[in-house]
Amino acid sequence: MSSTEYITSTWIPKAAAAALGVGALLYWLNTQSVNINEVTTAFASLPFAVIVFIELLDKYADVSKMYSKIIPAGTTNYLIKTVITAIIAFIAVLYATMGTITLSSGSITVPAVISAAVCSLYILAPETGDDELLLYLWLGATVATFGANITLLPPIPGIPGLG
């Protein structure tokens, strides 16, 4: 696939979907009563293993041209299939991250939804696989909370010390 084909068939749909997702998140956030401290604490409480997993998934999605491997470039409706694949990945990461947050905090709160949505939108956004931006955001949130919420692994129910 040439770079022009990649831009029109993968980059533009991913950028548009990410922009729409951020817009929807910010629109919803305008209707909520939440402050930045709560969001920072929720983001810092994400387990380090989850951040590393999301970074690795994002690297695979961006650097390895995941969409070209899943959907051959010559197939019909490549653009639609790319968007559908991106939406499925977004929902899967959102669901997994929300599950991790629910296990660690016991409830779903607005800041937790924001944190999970940022993680999902990060994977959806194009060209983020070259940099560890989510890791830097998590490190910044951890520093801002003085490391009060550091966990390495998500809680696993039934395993003492992890659930």
mmCIF file with all atom_site columns, C-alpha atoms in Angstrom:
data_model
loop_
_atom_site.group_PDB
_atom_site.id
_atom_site.type_symbol
_atom_site.label_atom_id
_atom_site.label_alt_id
_atom_site.label_comp_id
_atom_site.label_asym_id
_atom_site.label_entity_id
_atom_site.label_seq_id
_atom_site.pdbx_PDB_ins_code
_atom_site.Cartn_x
_atom_site.Cartn_y
_atom_site.Cartn_z
_atom_site.occupancy
_atom_site.B_iso_or_equiv
_atom_site.pdbx_formal_charge
_atom_site.auth_seq_id
_atom_site.auth_comp_id
_atom_site.auth_asym_id
_atom_site.auth_atom_id
_atom_site.pdbx_PDB_model_num
ATOM 1   C CA . MET A 1 1   ? 0.000   0.000   0.000  1.00 0.00 ? 1   MET A CA 1
ATOM 2   C CA . SER A 1 2   ? 1.440   3.376   -0.989 1.00 0.00 ? 2   SER A CA 1
ATOM 3   C CA . SER A 1 3   ? 1.633   6.258   1.446  1.00 0.00 ? 3   SER A CA 1
ATOM 4   C CA . THR A 1 4   ? -1.158  8.100   -0.403 1.00 0.00 ? 4   THR A CA 1
ATOM 5   C CA . GLU A 1 5   ? -3.428  5.070   -0.157 1.00 0.00 ? 5   GLU A CA 1
ATOM 6   C CA . TYR A 1 6   ? -2.554  4.705   3.536  1.00 0.00 ? 6   TYR A CA 1
ATOM 7   C CA . ILE A 1 7   ? -3.418  8.345   4.230  1.00 0.00 ? 7   ILE A CA 1
ATOM 8   C CA . THR A 1 8   ? -6.767  8.226   2.458  1.00 0.00 ? 8   THR A CA 1
ATOM 9   C CA . SER A 1 9   ? -7.846  4.739   3.500  1.00 0.00 ? 9   SER A CA 1
ATOM 10  C CA . THR A 1 10  ? -6.503  4.520   7.057  1.00 0.00 ? 10  THR A CA 1
ATOM 11  C CA . TRP A 1 11  ? -5.083  7.753   8.466  1.00 0.00 ? 11  TRP A CA 1
ATOM 12  C CA . ILE A 1 12  ? -7.983  10.074  7.604  1.00 0.00 ? 12  ILE A CA 1
ATOM 13  C CA . PRO A 1 13  ? -10.714 7.709   8.905  1.00 0.00 ? 13  PRO A CA 1
ATOM 14  C CA . LYS A 1 14  ? -8.762  7.114   12.136 1.00 0.00 ? 14  LYS A CA 1
ATOM 15  C CA . ALA A 1 15  ? -8.139  10.844  12.598 1.00 0.00 ? 15  ALA A CA 1
ATOM 16  C CA . ALA A 1 16  ? -11.795 11.640  11.956 1.00 0.00 ? 16  ALA A CA 1
ATOM 17  C CA . ALA A 1 17  ? -12.979 8.918   14.336 1.00 0.00 ? 17  ALA A CA 1
ATOM 18  C CA . ALA A 1 18  ? -10.551 10.068  17.041 1.00 0.00 ? 18  ALA A CA 1
ATOM 19  C CA . ALA A 1 19  ? -11.644 13.698  16.617 1.00 0.00 ? 19  ALA A CA 1
ATOM 20  C CA . LEU A 1 20  ? -15.315 12.721  16.808 1.00 0.00 ? 20  LEU A CA 1
ATOM 21  C CA . GLY A 1 21  ? -14.568 10.612  19.891 1.00 0.00 ? 21  GLY A CA 1
ATOM 22  C CA . VAL A 1 22  ? -12.755 13.463  21.634 1.00 0.00 ? 22  VAL A CA 1
ATOM 23  C CA . GLY A 1 23  ? -15.583 15.811  20.685 1.00 0.00 ? 23  GLY A CA 1
ATOM 24  C CA . ALA A 1 24  ? -18.204 13.441  22.087 1.00 0.00 ? 24  ALA A CA 1
ATOM 25  C CA . LEU A 1 25  ? -16.156 12.956  25.271 1.00 0.00 ? 25  LEU A CA 1
ATOM 26  C CA . LEU A 1 26  ? -15.757 16.714  25.769 1.00 0.00 ? 26  LEU A CA 1
ATOM 27  C CA . TYR A 1 27  ? -19.439 17.328  25.002 1.00 0.00 ? 27  TYR A CA 1
ATOM 28  C CA . TRP A 1 28  ? -20.442 14.722  27.587 1.00 0.00 ? 28  TRP A CA 1
ATOM 29  C CA . LEU A 1 29  ? -17.880 16.105  30.043 1.00 0.00 ? 29  LEU A CA 1
ATOM 30  C CA . ASN A 1 30  ? -19.529 19.542  29.777 1.00 0.00 ? 30  ASN A CA 1
ATOM 31  C CA . THR A 1 31  ? -22.688 18.021  31.261 1.00 0.00 ? 31  THR A CA 1
ATOM 32  C CA . GLN A 1 32  ? -20.862 16.479  34.230 1.00 0.00 ? 32  GLN A CA 1
ATOM 33  C CA . SER A 1 33  ? -19.649 17.924  37.490 1.00 0.00 ? 33  SER A CA 1
ATOM 34  C CA . VAL A 1 34  ? -16.033 16.844  37.739 1.00 0.00 ? 34  VAL A CA 1
ATOM 35  C CA . ASN A 1 35  ? -12.754 18.588  38.448 1.00 0.00 ? 35  ASN A CA 1
ATOM 36  C CA . ILE A 1 36  ? -9.278  17.954  37.090 1.00 0.00 ? 36  ILE A CA 1
ATOM 37  C CA . ASN A 1 37  ? -8.084  16.565  40.426 1.00 0.00 ? 37  ASN A CA 1
ATOM 38  C CA . GLU A 1 38  ? -10.567 13.696  40.175 1.00 0.00 ? 38  GLU A CA 1
ATOM 39  C CA . VAL A 1 39  ? -9.536  12.934  36.596 1.00 0.00 ? 39  VAL A CA 1
ATOM 40  C CA . THR A 1 40  ? -5.834  13.041  37.534 1.00 0.00 ? 40  THR A CA 1
ATOM 41  C CA . THR A 1 41  ? -6.415  10.666  40.444 1.00 0.00 ? 41  THR A CA 1
ATOM 42  C CA . ALA A 1 42  ? -8.448  8.280   38.284 1.00 0.00 ? 42  ALA A CA 1
ATOM 43  C CA . PHE A 1 43  ? -5.802  8.254   35.571 1.00 0.00 ? 43  PHE A CA 1
ATOM 44  C CA . ALA A 1 44  ? -2.972  7.742   38.069 1.00 0.00 ? 44  ALA A CA 1
ATOM 45  C CA . SER A 1 45  ? -4.866  4.801   39.561 1.00 0.00 ? 45  SER A CA 1
ATOM 46  C CA . LEU A 1 46  ? -4.678  2.831   36.308 1.00 0.00 ? 46  LEU A CA 1
ATOM 47  C CA . PRO A 1 47  ? -2.323  -0.105  36.875 1.00 0.00 ? 47  PRO A CA 1
ATOM 48  C CA . PHE A 1 48  ? 1.084   0.186   35.213 1.00 0.00 ? 48  PHE A CA 1
ATOM 49  C CA . ALA A 1 49  ? 0.533   -3.140  33.410 1.00 0.00 ? 49  ALA A CA 1
ATOM 50  C CA . VAL A 1 50  ? -2.594  -1.728  31.751 1.00 0.00 ? 50  VAL A CA 1
ATOM 51  C CA . ILE A 1 51  ? -0.677  1.339   30.530 1.00 0.00 ? 51  ILE A CA 1
ATOM 52  C CA . VAL A 1 52  ? 2.114   -0.879  29.133 1.00 0.00 ? 52  VAL A CA 1
ATOM 53  C CA . PHE A 1 53  ? -0.443  -3.152  27.443 1.00 0.00 ? 53  PHE A CA 1
ATOM 54  C CA . ILE A 1 54  ? -2.210  -0.198  25.821 1.00 0.00 ? 54  ILE A CA 1
ATOM 55  C CA . GLU A 1 55  ? 1.129   1.230   24.644 1.00 0.00 ? 55  GLU A CA 1
ATOM 56  C CA . LEU A 1 56  ? 2.080   -2.122  23.103 1.00 0.00 ? 56  LEU A CA 1
ATOM 57  C CA . LEU A 1 57  ? -1.341  -2.471  21.469 1.00 0.00 ? 57  LEU A CA 1
ATOM 58  C CA . ASP A 1 58  ? -1.037  1.056   20.086 1.00 0.00 ? 58  ASP A CA 1
ATOM 59  C CA . LYS A 1 59  ? 2.440   0.317   18.720 1.00 0.00 ? 59  LYS A CA 1
ATOM 60  C CA . TYR A 1 60  ? 1.097   -2.784  17.013 1.00 0.00 ? 60  TYR A CA 1
ATOM 61  C CA . ALA A 1 61  ? -1.895  -0.887  15.626 1.00 0.00 ? 61  ALA A CA 1
ATOM 62  C CA . ASP A 1 62  ? 0.175   2.008   14.243 1.00 0.00 ? 62  ASP A CA 1
ATOM 63  C CA . VAL A 1 63  ? 3.656   0.738   13.475 1.00 0.00 ? 63  VAL A CA 1
ATOM 64  C CA . SER A 1 64  ? 2.761   -2.647  12.010 1.00 0.00 ? 64  SER A CA 1
ATOM 65  C CA . LYS A 1 65  ? -0.103  -1.222  9.940  1.00 0.00 ? 65  LYS A CA 1
ATOM 66  C CA . MET A 1 66  ? -2.539  -3.578  11.664 1.00 0.00 ? 66  MET A CA 1
ATOM 67  C CA . TYR A 1 67  ? -5.408  -2.581  9.405  1.00 0.00 ? 67  TYR A CA 1
ATOM 68  C CA . SER A 1 68  ? -3.496  -3.638  6.282  1.00 0.00 ? 68  SER A CA 1
ATOM 69  C CA . LYS A 1 69  ? -2.832  -7.034  7.857  1.00 0.00 ? 69  LYS A CA 1
ATOM 70  C CA . ILE A 1 70  ? -6.419  -7.610  8.976  1.00 0.00 ? 70  ILE A CA 1
ATOM 71  C CA . ILE A 1 71  ? -8.011  -6.225  5.815  1.00 0.00 ? 71  ILE A CA 1
ATOM 72  C CA . PRO A 1 72  ? -6.115  -6.760  2.532  1.00 0.00 ? 72  PRO A CA 1
ATOM 73  C CA . ALA A 1 73  ? -5.745  -3.472  0.624  1.00 0.00 ? 73  ALA A CA 1
ATOM 74  C CA . GLY A 1 74  ? -7.415  -4.819  -2.506 1.00 0.00 ? 74  GLY A CA 1
ATOM 75  C CA . THR A 1 75  ? -10.693 -5.734  -0.807 1.00 0.00 ? 75  THR A CA 1
ATOM 76  C CA . THR A 1 76  ? -13.892 -3.906  -1.599 1.00 0.00 ? 76  THR A CA 1
ATOM 77  C CA . ASN A 1 77  ? -15.069 -1.328  0.916  1.00 0.00 ? 77  ASN A CA 1
ATOM 78  C CA . TYR A 1 78  ? -11.591 -1.124  2.526  1.00 0.00 ? 78  TYR A CA 1
ATOM 79  C CA . LEU A 1 79  ? -12.441 2.266   4.051  1.00 0.00 ? 79  LEU A CA 1
ATOM 80  C CA . ILE A 1 80  ? -15.620 0.997   5.715  1.00 0.00 ? 80  ILE A CA 1
ATOM 81  C CA . LYS A 1 81  ? -13.859 -2.125  6.980  1.00 0.00 ? 81  LYS A CA 1
ATOM 82  C CA . THR A 1 82  ? -11.036 0.016   8.425  1.00 0.00 ? 82  THR A CA 1
ATOM 83  C CA . VAL A 1 83  ? -13.521 2.198   10.311 1.00 0.00 ? 83  VAL A CA 1
ATOM 84  C CA . ILE A 1 84  ? -15.398 -0.849  11.626 1.00 0.00 ? 84  ILE A CA 1
ATOM 85  C CA . THR A 1 85  ? -12.138 -2.461  12.787 1.00 0.00 ? 85  THR A CA 1
ATOM 86  C CA . ALA A 1 86  ? -11.115 0.768   14.542 1.00 0.00 ? 86  ALA A CA 1
ATOM 87  C CA . ILE A 1 87  ? -14.495 1.038   16.280 1.00 0.00 ? 87  ILE A CA 1
ATOM 88  C CA . ILE A 1 88  ? -14.263 -2.565  17.479 1.00 0.00 ? 88  ILE A CA 1
ATOM 89  C CA . ALA A 1 89  ? -10.753 -1.919  18.854 1.00 0.00 ? 89  ALA A CA 1
ATOM 90  C CA . PHE A 1 90  ? -11.985 1.279   20.551 1.00 0.00 ? 90  PHE A CA 1
ATOM 91  C CA . ILE A 1 91  ? -14.897 -0.515  22.229 1.00 0.00 ? 91  ILE A CA 1
ATOM 92  C CA . ALA A 1 92  ? -12.729 -3.467  23.295 1.00 0.00 ? 92  ALA A CA 1
ATOM 93  C CA . VAL A 1 93  ? -10.122 -1.231  24.953 1.00 0.00 ? 93  VAL A CA 1
ATOM 94  C CA . LEU A 1 94  ? -12.815 0.940   26.552 1.00 0.00 ? 94  LEU A CA 1
ATOM 95  C CA . TYR A 1 95  ? -14.539 -2.160  27.960 1.00 0.00 ? 95  TYR A CA 1
ATOM 96  C CA . ALA A 1 96  ? -11.287 -3.689  29.243 1.00 0.00 ? 96  ALA A CA 1
ATOM 97  C CA . THR A 1 97  ? -10.077 -0.450  30.808 1.00 0.00 ? 97  THR A CA 1
ATOM 98  C CA . MET A 1 98  ? -13.441 0.214   32.442 1.00 0.00 ? 98  MET A CA 1
ATOM 99  C CA . GLY A 1 99  ? -13.398 -3.325  33.834 1.00 0.00 ? 99  GLY A CA 1
ATOM 100 C CA . THR A 1 100 ? -9.948  -2.763  35.321 1.00 0.00 ? 100 THR A CA 1
ATOM 101 C CA . ILE A 1 101 ? -11.025 0.536   36.870 1.00 0.00 ? 101 ILE A CA 1
ATOM 102 C CA . THR A 1 102 ? -14.199 -1.032  38.261 1.00 0.00 ? 102 THR A CA 1
ATOM 103 C CA . LEU A 1 103 ? -12.217 -3.876  39.832 1.00 0.00 ? 103 LEU A CA 1
ATOM 104 C CA . SER A 1 104 ? -9.762  -1.493  41.470 1.00 0.00 ? 104 SER A CA 1
ATOM 105 C CA . SER A 1 105 ? -12.198 1.187   42.647 1.00 0.00 ? 105 SER A CA 1
ATOM 106 C CA . GLY A 1 106 ? -15.391 -0.816  43.027 1.00 0.00 ? 106 GLY A CA 1
ATOM 107 C CA . SER A 1 107 ? -17.504 1.603   40.991 1.00 0.00 ? 107 SER A CA 1
ATOM 108 C CA . ILE A 1 108 ? -17.690 3.457   37.731 1.00 0.00 ? 108 ILE A CA 1
ATOM 109 C CA . THR A 1 109 ? -17.324 7.202   38.154 1.00 0.00 ? 109 THR A CA 1
ATOM 110 C CA . VAL A 1 110 ? -17.143 10.060  35.658 1.00 0.00 ? 110 VAL A CA 1
ATOM 111 C CA . PRO A 1 111 ? -13.346 10.437  36.079 1.00 0.00 ? 111 PRO A CA 1
ATOM 112 C CA . ALA A 1 112 ? -12.955 6.687   35.505 1.00 0.00 ? 112 ALA A CA 1
ATOM 113 C CA . VAL A 1 113 ? -14.971 6.892   32.289 1.00 0.00 ? 113 VAL A CA 1
ATOM 114 C CA . ILE A 1 114 ? -12.814 9.816   31.148 1.00 0.00 ? 114 ILE A CA 1
ATOM 115 C CA . SER A 1 115 ? -9.611  7.886   31.870 1.00 0.00 ? 115 SER A CA 1
ATOM 116 C CA . ALA A 1 116 ? -10.847 4.817   30.015 1.00 0.00 ? 116 ALA A CA 1
ATOM 117 C CA . ALA A 1 117 ? -12.030 6.915   27.071 1.00 0.00 ? 117 ALA A CA 1
ATOM 118 C CA . VAL A 1 118 ? -8.648  8.653   26.811 1.00 0.00 ? 118 VAL A CA 1
ATOM 119 C CA . CYS A 1 119 ? -6.943  5.242   26.673 1.00 0.00 ? 119 CYS A CA 1
ATOM 120 C CA . SER A 1 120 ? -9.326  4.048   23.967 1.00 0.00 ? 120 SER A CA 1
ATOM 121 C CA . LEU A 1 121 ? -9.043  7.215   21.909 1.00 0.00 ? 121 LEU A CA 1
ATOM 122 C CA . TYR A 1 122 ? -5.261  6.998   22.170 1.00 0.00 ? 122 TYR A CA 1
ATOM 123 C CA . ILE A 1 123 ? -5.286  3.686   20.334 1.00 0.00 ? 123 ILE A CA 1
ATOM 124 C CA . LEU A 1 124 ? -7.757  5.014   17.788 1.00 0.00 ? 124 LEU A CA 1
ATOM 125 C CA . ALA A 1 125 ? -5.704  8.135   17.014 1.00 0.00 ? 125 ALA A CA 1
ATOM 126 C CA . PRO A 1 126 ? -3.311  7.791   14.072 1.00 0.00 ? 126 PRO A CA 1
ATOM 127 C CA . GLU A 1 127 ? 0.483   7.939   14.359 1.00 0.00 ? 127 GLU A CA 1
ATOM 128 C CA . THR A 1 128 ? 0.690   7.640   18.155 1.00 0.00 ? 128 THR A CA 1
ATOM 129 C CA . GLY A 1 129 ? 2.582   4.335   18.016 1.00 0.00 ? 129 GLY A CA 1
ATOM 130 C CA . ASP A 1 130 ? 5.957   6.036   17.638 1.00 0.00 ? 130 ASP A CA 1
ATOM 131 C CA . ASP A 1 131 ? 5.805   7.781   21.016 1.00 0.00 ? 131 ASP A CA 1
ATOM 132 C CA . GLU A 1 132 ? 4.780   6.659   24.481 1.00 0.00 ? 132 GLU A CA 1
ATOM 133 C CA . LEU A 1 133 ? 2.401   9.569   25.068 1.00 0.00 ? 133 LEU A CA 1
ATOM 134 C CA . LEU A 1 134 ? -0.015  7.628   27.272 1.00 0.00 ? 134 LEU A CA 1
ATOM 135 C CA . LEU A 1 135 ? 2.873   6.468   29.464 1.00 0.00 ? 135 LEU A CA 1
ATOM 136 C CA . TYR A 1 136 ? 4.014   10.090  29.855 1.00 0.00 ? 136 TYR A CA 1
ATOM 137 C CA . LEU A 1 137 ? 0.481   11.145  30.766 1.00 0.00 ? 137 LEU A CA 1
ATOM 138 C CA . TRP A 1 138 ? 0.268   8.347   33.360 1.00 0.00 ? 138 TRP A CA 1
ATOM 139 C CA . LEU A 1 139 ? 3.702   9.272   34.772 1.00 0.00 ? 139 LEU A CA 1
ATOM 140 C CA . GLY A 1 140 ? 2.632   12.909  34.997 1.00 0.00 ? 140 GLY A CA 1
ATOM 141 C CA . ALA A 1 141 ? -0.592  11.964  36.796 1.00 0.00 ? 141 ALA A CA 1
ATOM 142 C CA . THR A 1 142 ? 1.395   9.707   39.131 1.00 0.00 ? 142 THR A CA 1
ATOM 143 C CA . VAL A 1 143 ? 3.822   12.521  39.952 1.00 0.00 ? 143 VAL A CA 1
ATOM 144 C CA . ALA A 1 144 ? 0.905   14.937  40.473 1.00 0.00 ? 144 ALA A CA 1
ATOM 145 C CA . THR A 1 145 ? -0.652  12.548  43.004 1.00 0.00 ? 145 THR A CA 1
ATOM 146 C CA . PHE A 1 146 ? 2.754   11.889  44.636 1.00 0.00 ? 146 PHE A CA 1
ATOM 147 C CA . GLY A 1 147 ? 2.487   8.196   43.751 1.00 0.00 ? 147 GLY A CA 1
ATOM 148 C CA . ALA A 1 148 ? -0.453  7.622   46.084 1.00 0.00 ? 148 ALA A CA 1
ATOM 149 C CA . ASN A 1 149 ? -2.263  5.424   43.554 1.00 0.00 ? 149 ASN A CA 1
ATOM 150 C CA . ILE A 1 150 ? 0.542   3.335   42.033 1.00 0.00 ? 150 ILE A CA 1
ATOM 151 C CA . THR A 1 151 ? -0.383  -0.257  41.283 1.00 0.00 ? 151 THR A CA 1
ATOM 152 C CA . LEU A 1 152 ? 1.586   -2.576  39.048 1.00 0.00 ? 152 LEU A CA 1
ATOM 153 C CA . LEU A 1 153 ? -1.088  -5.140  38.204 1.00 0.00 ? 153 LEU A CA 1
ATOM 154 C CA . PRO A 1 154 ? -4.853  -4.818  38.022 1.00 0.00 ? 154 PRO A CA 1
ATOM 155 C CA . PRO A 1 155 ? -6.757  -6.527  40.824 1.00 0.00 ? 155 PRO A CA 1
ATOM 156 C CA . ILE A 1 156 ? -7.641  -10.127 40.067 1.00 0.00 ? 156 ILE A CA 1
ATOM 157 C CA . PRO A 1 157 ? -10.599 -11.429 42.086 1.00 0.00 ? 157 PRO A CA 1
ATOM 158 C CA . GLY A 1 158 ? -9.816  -14.572 44.042 1.00 0.00 ? 158 GLY A CA 1
ATOM 159 C CA . ILE A 1 159 ? -6.056  -14.049 44.234 1.00 0.00 ? 159 ILE A CA 1
ATOM 160 C CA . PRO A 1 160 ? -4.985  -12.711 47.644 1.00 0.00 ? 160 PRO A CA 1
ATOM 161 C CA . GLY A 1 161 ? -3.317  -9.320  47.375 1.00 0.00 ? 161 GLY A CA 1
ATOM 162 C CA . LEU A 1 162 ? -4.585  -8.795  43.818 1.00 0.00 ? 162 LEU A CA 1
ATOM 163 C CA . GLY A 1 163 ? -8.347  -8.819  44.264 1.00 0.00 ? 163 GLY A CA 1
#
